[in-house]
XYZ file of C-alpha atoms in Angstrom:
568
model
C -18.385 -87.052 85.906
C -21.542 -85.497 84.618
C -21.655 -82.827 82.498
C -25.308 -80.240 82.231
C -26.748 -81.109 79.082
C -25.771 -77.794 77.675
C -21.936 -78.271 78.665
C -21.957 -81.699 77.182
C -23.104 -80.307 73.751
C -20.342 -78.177 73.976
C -17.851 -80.745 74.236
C -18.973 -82.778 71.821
C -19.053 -79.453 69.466
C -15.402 -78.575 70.387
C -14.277 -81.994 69.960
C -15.721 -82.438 66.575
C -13.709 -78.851 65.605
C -10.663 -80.258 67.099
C -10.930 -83.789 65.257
C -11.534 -81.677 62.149
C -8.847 -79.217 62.864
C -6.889 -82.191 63.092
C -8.325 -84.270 59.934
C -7.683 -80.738 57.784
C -3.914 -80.330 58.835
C -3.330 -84.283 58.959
C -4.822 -84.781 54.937
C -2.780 -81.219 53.769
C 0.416 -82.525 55.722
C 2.832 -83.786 53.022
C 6.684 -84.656 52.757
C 7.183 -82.038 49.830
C 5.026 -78.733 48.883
C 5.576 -77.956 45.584
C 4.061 -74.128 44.828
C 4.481 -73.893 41.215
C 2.751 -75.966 38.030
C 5.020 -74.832 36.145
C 7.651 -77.533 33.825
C 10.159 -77.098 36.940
C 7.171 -77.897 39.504
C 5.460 -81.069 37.255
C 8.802 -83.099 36.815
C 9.611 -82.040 41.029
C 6.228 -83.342 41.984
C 6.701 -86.361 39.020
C 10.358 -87.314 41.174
C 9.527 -87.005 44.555
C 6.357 -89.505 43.693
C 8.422 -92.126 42.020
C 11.073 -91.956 44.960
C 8.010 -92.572 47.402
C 7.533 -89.487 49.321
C 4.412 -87.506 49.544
C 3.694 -84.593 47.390
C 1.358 -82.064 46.505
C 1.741 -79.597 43.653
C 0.338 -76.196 44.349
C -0.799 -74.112 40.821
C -1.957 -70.618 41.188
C -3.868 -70.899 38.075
C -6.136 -73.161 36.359
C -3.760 -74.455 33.951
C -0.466 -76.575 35.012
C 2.800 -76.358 32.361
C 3.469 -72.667 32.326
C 5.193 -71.761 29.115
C 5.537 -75.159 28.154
C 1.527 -75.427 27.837
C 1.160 -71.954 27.633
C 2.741 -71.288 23.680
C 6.489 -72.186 24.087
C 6.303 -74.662 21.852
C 9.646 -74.151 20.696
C 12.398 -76.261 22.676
C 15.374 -73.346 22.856
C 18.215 -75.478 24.635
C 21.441 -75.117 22.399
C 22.303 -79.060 22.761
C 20.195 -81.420 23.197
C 22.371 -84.056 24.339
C 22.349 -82.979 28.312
C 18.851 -83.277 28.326
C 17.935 -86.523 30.858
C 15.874 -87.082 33.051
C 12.191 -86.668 33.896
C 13.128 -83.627 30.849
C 14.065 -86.272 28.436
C 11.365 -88.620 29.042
C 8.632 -85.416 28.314
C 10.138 -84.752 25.263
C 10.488 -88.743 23.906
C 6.368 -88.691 24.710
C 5.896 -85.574 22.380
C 7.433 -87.816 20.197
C 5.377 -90.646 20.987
C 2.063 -88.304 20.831
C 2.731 -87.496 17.585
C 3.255 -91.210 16.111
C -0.329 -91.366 16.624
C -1.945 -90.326 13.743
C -5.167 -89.469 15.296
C -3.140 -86.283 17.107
C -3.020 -85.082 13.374
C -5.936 -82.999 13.191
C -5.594 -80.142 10.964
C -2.620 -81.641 8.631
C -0.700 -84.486 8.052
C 1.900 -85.490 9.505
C 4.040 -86.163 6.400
C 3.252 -82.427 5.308
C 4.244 -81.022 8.707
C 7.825 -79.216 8.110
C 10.037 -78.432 11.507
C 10.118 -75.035 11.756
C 11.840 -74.505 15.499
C 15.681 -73.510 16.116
C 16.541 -77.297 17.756
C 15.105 -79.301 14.921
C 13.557 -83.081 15.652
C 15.363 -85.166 13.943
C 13.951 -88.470 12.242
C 16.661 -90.522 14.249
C 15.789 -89.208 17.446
C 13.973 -90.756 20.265
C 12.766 -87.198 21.162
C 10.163 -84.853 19.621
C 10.914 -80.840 20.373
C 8.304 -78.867 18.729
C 4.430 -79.543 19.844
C 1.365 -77.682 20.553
C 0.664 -76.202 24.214
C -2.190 -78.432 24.114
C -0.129 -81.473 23.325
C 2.121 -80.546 25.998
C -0.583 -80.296 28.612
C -1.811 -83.375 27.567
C 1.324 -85.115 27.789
C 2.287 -83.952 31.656
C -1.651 -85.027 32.387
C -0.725 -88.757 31.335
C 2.483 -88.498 32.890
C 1.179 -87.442 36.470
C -2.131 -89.506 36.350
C -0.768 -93.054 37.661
C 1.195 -91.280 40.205
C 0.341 -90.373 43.784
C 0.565 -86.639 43.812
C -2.007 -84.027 44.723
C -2.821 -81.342 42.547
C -4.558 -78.470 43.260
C -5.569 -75.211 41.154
C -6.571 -71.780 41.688
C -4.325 -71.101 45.143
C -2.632 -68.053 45.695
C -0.080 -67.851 48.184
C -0.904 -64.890 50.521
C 2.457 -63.490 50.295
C 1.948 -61.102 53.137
C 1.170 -63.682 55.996
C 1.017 -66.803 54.540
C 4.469 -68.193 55.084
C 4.866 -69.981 58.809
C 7.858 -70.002 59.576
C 10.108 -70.760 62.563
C 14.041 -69.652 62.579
C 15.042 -70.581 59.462
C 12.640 -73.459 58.675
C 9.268 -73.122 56.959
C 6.282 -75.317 58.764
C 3.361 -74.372 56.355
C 2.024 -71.931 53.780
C -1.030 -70.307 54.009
C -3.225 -69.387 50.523
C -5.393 -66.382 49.694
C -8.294 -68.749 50.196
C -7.105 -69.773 53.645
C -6.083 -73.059 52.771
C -3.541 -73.949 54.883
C -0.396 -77.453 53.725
C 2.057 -77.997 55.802
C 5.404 -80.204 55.151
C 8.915 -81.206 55.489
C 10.419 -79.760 52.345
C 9.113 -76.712 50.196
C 10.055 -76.144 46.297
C 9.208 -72.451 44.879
C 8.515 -73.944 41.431
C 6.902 -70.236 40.361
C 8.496 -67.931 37.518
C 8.066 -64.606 39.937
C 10.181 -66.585 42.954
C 6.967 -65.931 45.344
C 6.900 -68.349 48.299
C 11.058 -67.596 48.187
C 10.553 -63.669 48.552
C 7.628 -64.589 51.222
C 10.170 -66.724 53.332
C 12.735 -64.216 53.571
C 15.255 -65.281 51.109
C 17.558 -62.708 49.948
C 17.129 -62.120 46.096
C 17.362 -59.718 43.173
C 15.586 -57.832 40.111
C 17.013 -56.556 37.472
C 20.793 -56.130 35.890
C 23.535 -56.314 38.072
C 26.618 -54.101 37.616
C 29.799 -55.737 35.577
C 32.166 -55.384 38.596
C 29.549 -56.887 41.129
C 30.523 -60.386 39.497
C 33.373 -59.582 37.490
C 31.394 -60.147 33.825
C 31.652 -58.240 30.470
C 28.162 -58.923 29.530
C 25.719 -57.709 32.537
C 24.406 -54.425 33.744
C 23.640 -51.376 30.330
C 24.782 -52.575 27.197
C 23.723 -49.680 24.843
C 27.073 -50.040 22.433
C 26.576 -52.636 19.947
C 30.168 -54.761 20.405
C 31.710 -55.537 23.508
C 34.050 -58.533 24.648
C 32.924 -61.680 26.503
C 35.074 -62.947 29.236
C 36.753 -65.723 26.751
C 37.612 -62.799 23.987
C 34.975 -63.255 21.335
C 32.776 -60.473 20.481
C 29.621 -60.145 21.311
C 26.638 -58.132 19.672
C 24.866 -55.925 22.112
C 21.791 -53.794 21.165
C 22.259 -54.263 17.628
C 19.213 -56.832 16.749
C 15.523 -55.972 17.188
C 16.584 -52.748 17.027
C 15.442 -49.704 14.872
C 16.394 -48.738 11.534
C 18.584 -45.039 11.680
C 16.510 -42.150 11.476
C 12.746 -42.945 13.251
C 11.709 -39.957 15.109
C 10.471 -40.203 18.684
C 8.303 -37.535 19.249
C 4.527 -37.083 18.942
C 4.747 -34.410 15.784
C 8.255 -35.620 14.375
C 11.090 -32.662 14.800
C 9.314 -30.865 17.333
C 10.448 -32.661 21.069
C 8.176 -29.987 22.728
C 5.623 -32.371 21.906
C 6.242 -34.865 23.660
C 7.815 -38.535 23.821
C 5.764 -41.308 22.142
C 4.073 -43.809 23.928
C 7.040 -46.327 25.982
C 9.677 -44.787 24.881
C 11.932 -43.901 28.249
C 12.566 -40.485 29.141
C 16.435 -40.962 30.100
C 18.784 -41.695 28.226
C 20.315 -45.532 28.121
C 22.798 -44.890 30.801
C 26.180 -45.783 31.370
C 27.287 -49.266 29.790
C 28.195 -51.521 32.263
C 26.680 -50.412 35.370
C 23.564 -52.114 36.995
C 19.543 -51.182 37.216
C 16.532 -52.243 38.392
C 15.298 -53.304 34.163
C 13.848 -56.462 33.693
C 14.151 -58.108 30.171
C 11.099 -57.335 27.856
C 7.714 -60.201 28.313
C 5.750 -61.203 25.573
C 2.959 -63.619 24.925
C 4.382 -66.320 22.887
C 1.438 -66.754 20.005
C 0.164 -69.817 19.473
C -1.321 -69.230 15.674
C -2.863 -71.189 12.811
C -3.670 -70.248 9.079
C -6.273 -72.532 8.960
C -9.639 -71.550 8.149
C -11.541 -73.766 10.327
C -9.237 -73.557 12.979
C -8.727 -69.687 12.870
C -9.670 -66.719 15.195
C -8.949 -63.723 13.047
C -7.390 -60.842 14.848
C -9.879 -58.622 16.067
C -9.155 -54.580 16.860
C -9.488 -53.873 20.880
C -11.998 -52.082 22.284
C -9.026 -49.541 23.849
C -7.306 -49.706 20.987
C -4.735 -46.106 20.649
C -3.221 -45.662 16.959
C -0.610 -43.762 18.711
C 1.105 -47.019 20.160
C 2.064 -48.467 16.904
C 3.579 -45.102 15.296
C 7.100 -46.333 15.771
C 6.325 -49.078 14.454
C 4.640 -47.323 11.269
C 7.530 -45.011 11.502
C 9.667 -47.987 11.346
C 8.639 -49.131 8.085
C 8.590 -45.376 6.416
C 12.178 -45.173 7.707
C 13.350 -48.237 5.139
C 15.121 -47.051 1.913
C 14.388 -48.518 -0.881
C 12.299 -51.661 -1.647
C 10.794 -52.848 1.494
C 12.288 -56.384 1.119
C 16.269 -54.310 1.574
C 14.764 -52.585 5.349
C 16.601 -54.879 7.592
C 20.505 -55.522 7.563
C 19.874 -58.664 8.598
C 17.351 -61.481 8.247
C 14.526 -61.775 5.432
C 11.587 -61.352 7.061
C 8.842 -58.553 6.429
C 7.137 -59.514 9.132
C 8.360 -58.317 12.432
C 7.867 -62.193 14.443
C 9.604 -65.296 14.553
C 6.845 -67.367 13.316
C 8.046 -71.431 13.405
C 5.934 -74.291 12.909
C 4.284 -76.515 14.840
C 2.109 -79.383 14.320
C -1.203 -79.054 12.801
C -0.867 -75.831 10.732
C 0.145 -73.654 14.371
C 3.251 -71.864 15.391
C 5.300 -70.564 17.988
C 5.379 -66.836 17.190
C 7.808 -64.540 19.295
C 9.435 -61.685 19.152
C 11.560 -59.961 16.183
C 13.448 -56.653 14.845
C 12.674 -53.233 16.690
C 9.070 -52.850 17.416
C 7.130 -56.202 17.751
C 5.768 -58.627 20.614
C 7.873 -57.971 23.334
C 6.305 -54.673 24.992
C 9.449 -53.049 26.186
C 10.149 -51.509 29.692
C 6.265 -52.077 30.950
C 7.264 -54.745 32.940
C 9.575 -53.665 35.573
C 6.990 -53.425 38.149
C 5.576 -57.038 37.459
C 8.367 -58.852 39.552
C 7.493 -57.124 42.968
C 3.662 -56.397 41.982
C 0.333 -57.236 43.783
C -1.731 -59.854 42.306
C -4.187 -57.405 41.366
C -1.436 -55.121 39.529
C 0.098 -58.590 38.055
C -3.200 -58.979 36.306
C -3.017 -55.375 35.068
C 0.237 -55.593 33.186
C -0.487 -58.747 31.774
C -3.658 -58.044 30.310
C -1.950 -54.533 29.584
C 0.697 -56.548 27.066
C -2.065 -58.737 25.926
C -4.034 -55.942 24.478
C -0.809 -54.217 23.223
C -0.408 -57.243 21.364
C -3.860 -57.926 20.161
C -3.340 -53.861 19.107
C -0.260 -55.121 17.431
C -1.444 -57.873 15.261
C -4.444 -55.908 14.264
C -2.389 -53.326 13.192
C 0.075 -55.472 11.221
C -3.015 -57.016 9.851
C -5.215 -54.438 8.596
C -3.813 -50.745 9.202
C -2.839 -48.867 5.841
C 0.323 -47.395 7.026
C 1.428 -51.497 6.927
C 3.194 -52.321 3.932
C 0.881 -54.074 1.431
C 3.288 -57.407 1.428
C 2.897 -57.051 5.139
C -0.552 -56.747 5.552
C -1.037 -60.222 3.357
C 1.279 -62.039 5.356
C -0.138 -61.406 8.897
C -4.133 -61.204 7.835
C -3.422 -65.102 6.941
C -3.245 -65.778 10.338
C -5.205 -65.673 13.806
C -5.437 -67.292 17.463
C -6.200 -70.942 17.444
C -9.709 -72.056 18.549
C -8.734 -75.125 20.094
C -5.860 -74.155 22.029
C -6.046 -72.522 25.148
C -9.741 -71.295 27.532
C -10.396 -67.813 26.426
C -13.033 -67.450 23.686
C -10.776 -65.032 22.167
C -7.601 -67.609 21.472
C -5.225 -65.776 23.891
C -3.575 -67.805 26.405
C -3.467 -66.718 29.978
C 0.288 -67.152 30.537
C 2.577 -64.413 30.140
C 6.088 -65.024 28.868
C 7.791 -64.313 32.334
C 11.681 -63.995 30.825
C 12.455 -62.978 34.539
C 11.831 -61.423 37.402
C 13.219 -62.566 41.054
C 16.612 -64.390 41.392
C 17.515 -65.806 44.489
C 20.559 -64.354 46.326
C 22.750 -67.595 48.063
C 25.806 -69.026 48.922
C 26.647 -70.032 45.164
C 25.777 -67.330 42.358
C 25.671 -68.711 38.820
C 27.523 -66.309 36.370
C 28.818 -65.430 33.100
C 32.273 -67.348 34.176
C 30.186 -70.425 34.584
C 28.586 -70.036 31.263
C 32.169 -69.413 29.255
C 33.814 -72.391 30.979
C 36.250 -70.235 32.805
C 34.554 -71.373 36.647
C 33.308 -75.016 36.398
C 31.083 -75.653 39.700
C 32.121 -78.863 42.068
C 28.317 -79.698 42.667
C 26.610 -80.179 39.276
C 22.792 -80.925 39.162
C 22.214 -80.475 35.706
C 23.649 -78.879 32.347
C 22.297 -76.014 30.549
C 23.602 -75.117 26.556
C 21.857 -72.267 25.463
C 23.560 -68.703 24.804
C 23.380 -66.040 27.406
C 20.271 -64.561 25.869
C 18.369 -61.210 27.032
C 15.862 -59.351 25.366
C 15.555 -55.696 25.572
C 15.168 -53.808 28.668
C 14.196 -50.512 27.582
C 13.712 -47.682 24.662
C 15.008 -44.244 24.875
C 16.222 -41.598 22.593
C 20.142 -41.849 21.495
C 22.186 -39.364 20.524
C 21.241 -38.922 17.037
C 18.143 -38.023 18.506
C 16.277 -41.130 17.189
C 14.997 -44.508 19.308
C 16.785 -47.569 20.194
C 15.903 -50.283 22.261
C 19.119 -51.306 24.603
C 19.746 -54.105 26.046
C 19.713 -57.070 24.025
C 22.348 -59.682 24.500
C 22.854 -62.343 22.277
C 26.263 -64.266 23.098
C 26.869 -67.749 22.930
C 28.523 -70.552 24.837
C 31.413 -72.706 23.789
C 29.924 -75.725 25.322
C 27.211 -76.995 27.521
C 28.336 -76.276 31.611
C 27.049 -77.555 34.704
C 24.547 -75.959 37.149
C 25.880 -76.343 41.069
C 23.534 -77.770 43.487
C 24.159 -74.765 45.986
C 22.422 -72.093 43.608
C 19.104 -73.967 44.159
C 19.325 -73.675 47.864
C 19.137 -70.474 50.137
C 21.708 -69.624 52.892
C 20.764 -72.167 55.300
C 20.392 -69.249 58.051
C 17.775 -67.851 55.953
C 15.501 -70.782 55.204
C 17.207 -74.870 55.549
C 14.173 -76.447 53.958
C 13.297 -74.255 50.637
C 14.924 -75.430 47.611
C 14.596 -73.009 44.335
C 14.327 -74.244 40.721
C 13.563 -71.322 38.369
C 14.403 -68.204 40.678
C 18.081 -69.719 40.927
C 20.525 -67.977 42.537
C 22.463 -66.310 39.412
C 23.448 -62.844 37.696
C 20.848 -61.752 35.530
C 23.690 -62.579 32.479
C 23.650 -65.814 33.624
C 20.247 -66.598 34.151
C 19.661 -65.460 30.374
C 21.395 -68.929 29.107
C 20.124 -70.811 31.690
C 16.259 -70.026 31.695
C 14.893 -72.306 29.119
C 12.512 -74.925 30.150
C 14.249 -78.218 29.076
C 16.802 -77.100 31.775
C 13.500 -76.110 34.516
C 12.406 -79.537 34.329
C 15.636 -80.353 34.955
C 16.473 -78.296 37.794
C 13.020 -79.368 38.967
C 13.720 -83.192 39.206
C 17.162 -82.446 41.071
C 15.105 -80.239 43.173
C 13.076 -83.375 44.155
C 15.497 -85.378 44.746
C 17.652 -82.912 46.975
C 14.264 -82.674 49.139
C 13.477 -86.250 49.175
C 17.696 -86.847 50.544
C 16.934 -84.185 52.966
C 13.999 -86.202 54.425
C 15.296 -89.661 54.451
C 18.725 -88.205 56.286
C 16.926 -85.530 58.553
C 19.285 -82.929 57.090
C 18.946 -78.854 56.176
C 18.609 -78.901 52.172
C 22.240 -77.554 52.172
C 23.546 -80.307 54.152
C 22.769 -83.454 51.993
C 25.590 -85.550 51.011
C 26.981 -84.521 47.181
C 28.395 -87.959 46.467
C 24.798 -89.666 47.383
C 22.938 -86.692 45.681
C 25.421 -87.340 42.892
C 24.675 -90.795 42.460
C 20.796 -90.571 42.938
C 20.774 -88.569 40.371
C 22.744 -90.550 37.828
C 20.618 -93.200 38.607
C 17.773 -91.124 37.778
C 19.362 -90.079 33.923
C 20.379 -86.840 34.636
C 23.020 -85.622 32.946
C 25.599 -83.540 34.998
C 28.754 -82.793 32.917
């Protein structure tokens, strides 16, 4: 047949779209797409490599490792011991890192002192304190010899972008228009994105007590209560004020107003459930050394009025400063522990400090757009902070010393300024399944029948919000700070969805658990973990054609054995 000459150009036109068409889809077609850098996403994408799938490994930003790279330097797991796995092996190459001496750049490593809660131990094979940038270096080695794709700087479009057909997801679309499409899909994210896009059921904030039968969820404004097993617990009565701090703008007078963040109700009714999400914070990564240091500079925006609690704070203490605090022996309102090469891992500590309380409820739900809003809101609340602490004559003189020493590292992270870009995300969406993780599981009192992995730490949540009590003076409420008996198991099912929601979406970080619950189990030893028995959940799936829900627990026991995890 012959074609006019202007008909045959077309053809060969539309033929070279649809090879294209076909060459795009056919090189961003894998077995699993991982959205998520993050510690959970790395050690998913490092697993379903080594069992031979294909696997790409989808980062929103420019910088894989989330907290891990991003300032959480500070291993919090509670026992070390069921740490295996692709988690194990990270931290036994911090270890190895640091035997180099050459990685010793601004001290030696004879002088360096462990200042972190899990303490390395000369014995160990593992290392748990370590720079972000040692981290980041450390997942780069481990995912360079392997065949994974990574790419950066994709954002899901979380409007459209999730194809989708009954209860199965066939591709996800980005921002950019970048299209992957595969057999298996792991939300590796801290906000629970590409789940929420999908149609998963899921949660924010504090559940009630009686939704899940637990003594430690929902308001906890009273400062004892009773855990499930009969010891006490502490509620609201660290990183709180000291009696007697006045919250209004000209003190006595409440015609004039509530201070900045301070909450206009009161703390509600203990026990019962809200939409509060545990306070963020950037988790400093800071040096003392002079060649090394960024010295906290005063922002451009920067209101006095922010910090008055906190000057109020220190005016309320009676006597010598050193006696302000009923607990604890620090001046200084951080945990400031060492790391390496004259840095730290500096977090959050007493009343008014680095977590900026109840301005983060939105961020779980939020745009992109307002997502970049509140984090650079808390990241020049806490450049306002240190400032303050720093230089500001209503500090205590002892004060002022102690935090002036110190300033952003220049060698640490991209910004000129020595800030790092991610955002201590304590929570935001949990996934809503079959299996719900809760404060039984964490006493010992329900043991799941499915374990994937073990988590150790206490059931841990930072304040949720700051109001006026009835003394008339302000608290923070809702810190938690309860701890287990013993390490418990994770089941398998809170990582999946209800298959008639979505059969090939499996869920590291955004687990399916009570917010109680989720505070022991979100550390990022335990991620990784969750991440690798992610992988190999999806990688079952594929090789037996099944939903994720549907994959054999003796074989998925017994893979994972094989592959050092450690499940009771």
């Amino acid at each position: 047949m012959k074609y006019p000459l202007k008909a045959l150009f077309l053809l060969i036109i539309l033929s070279a779209l649809q090879y294209n068409c076909q060459y795009s889809k056919d090189s961003n077609t894998f077995d699993v797409v991982i959205y998520g850098g993050t510690s959970a996403g790395i050690t998913a994408a490092i697993q379903t490599a080594r069992l031979g799938k294909s696997v790409i490994l989808i980062e929103p930003t420019n910088r894989i490792g989330g907290l891990t790279t991003g300032g959480l330097g500070q291993t919090d797991i509670g026992n070390k011991h069921v740490i295996g796995g692709i988690s194990r092996e990270f931290y036994r190459n911090i270890k190895a890192y640091y035997e180099n001496p050459e990685h010793w750049v601004w001290q030696q490593k004879s002088e360096y002192k462990d200042g972190g809660q899990t303490r390395s131990e000369d014995h160990e094979d593992a290392m748990w304190t370590f720079e972000p940038s040692a981290a980041l270096k450390v997942y780069q080695e481990m995912l360079k010899d392997l065949d994974i794709a990574i790419v950066y700087s994709q954002k899901l479009n979380r409007t459209s972008g999730v194809l989708k057909a009954d209860n199965k997801i066939s591709a996800i679309s980005m921002l950019s228009g970048e299209t992957y499409y595969g057999n298996v899909f792991i939300d590796a994210t801290y906000e629970g994105d590409l789940m929420a896009a999908a149609g998963v059921s899921y949660t924010v904030g504090r559940e009630s007590n009686t939704q899940y039968e637990e003594s430690l969820n929902g308001i906890q404004a009273n400062k004892v209560s009773k855990t499930l097993s009969n010891t006490n617990s502490n509620n609201s009565i660290y990183h709180n004020f000291i009696d007697g701090v006045d919250p209004y703008i000209i003190k006595g007078d409440s015609s004039s107003g509530l201070l900045p963040f301070i909450n206009e109700g009161g703390p509600g009714i203990d026990g019962q459930g809200d939409k509060g999400v545990q306070a963020y914070c950037f988790r400093m990564t800071l040096t003392d050394h002079p060649e090394n240091r960024i010295p906290f500079a005063k922002p451009e925006d920067y209101n006095e009025l922010d910090y008055e609690l906190l000057f109020r704070n220190y005016e309320a203490a009676q006597g010598p400063i050193e006696a302000m605090y009923s607990y604890g022996d620090r001046l200084v309102p951080w945990i400031n522990s060492a790391m390496p090469n004259r840095k730290t891992d500096t977090n959050n500590q007493k009343g008014f400090s680095t977590d900026f309380i109840g301005q983060n409820w939105d961020y779980p739900e939020a745009s992109y757009e307002k997502r970049e809003q509140i984090i650079e809101r808390h990241r020049r609340y806490q450049q306002g902070l240190m400032w303050t602490l720093a230089n500001h004559p209503r500090i205590p003189e002892k004060v002022r010393d102690q935090v002036s020493r110190w300033g952003t590292c220049k060698d640490e992270y991209e910004r000129e300024d020595g800030w790092q870009q991610q955002l201590y995300i304590r929570e935001a969406r949990r996934m809503v399944g079959d299996q719900v993780m809760t404060q039984k599981h964490c006493e010992g009192i329900e043991i799941v029948s499915d374990p994937i992995g073990m988590a150790a730490y206490g059931m841990d949540s930072h304040h949720i919000k700051r109001y006026v009590n009835a003394k008339g003076f302000v608290a923070n409420e809702g810190n938690v700070e309860a701890h287990v008996k013993a390490p418990y198991s994770i089941g398998y099912r809170s990582i999946v969805p209800r298959n008639k929601e979505c059969s090939n979406l499996l869920v590291p970080i955004c687990l399916s658990a009570s917010h109680i619950a989720f505070g022991s189990i979100r550390m990022e030893p335990v991620f990784m973990v969750l991440g690798q028995s992610a992988a190999v959940v999806a990688c079952l799936s594929i090789d037996d054609g099944k939903a994720v829900q549907d994959v054999e627990y003796d074989k998925l026991r017994d893979m994972l054995i094989e592959q050092d995890q450690v499940l009771e």
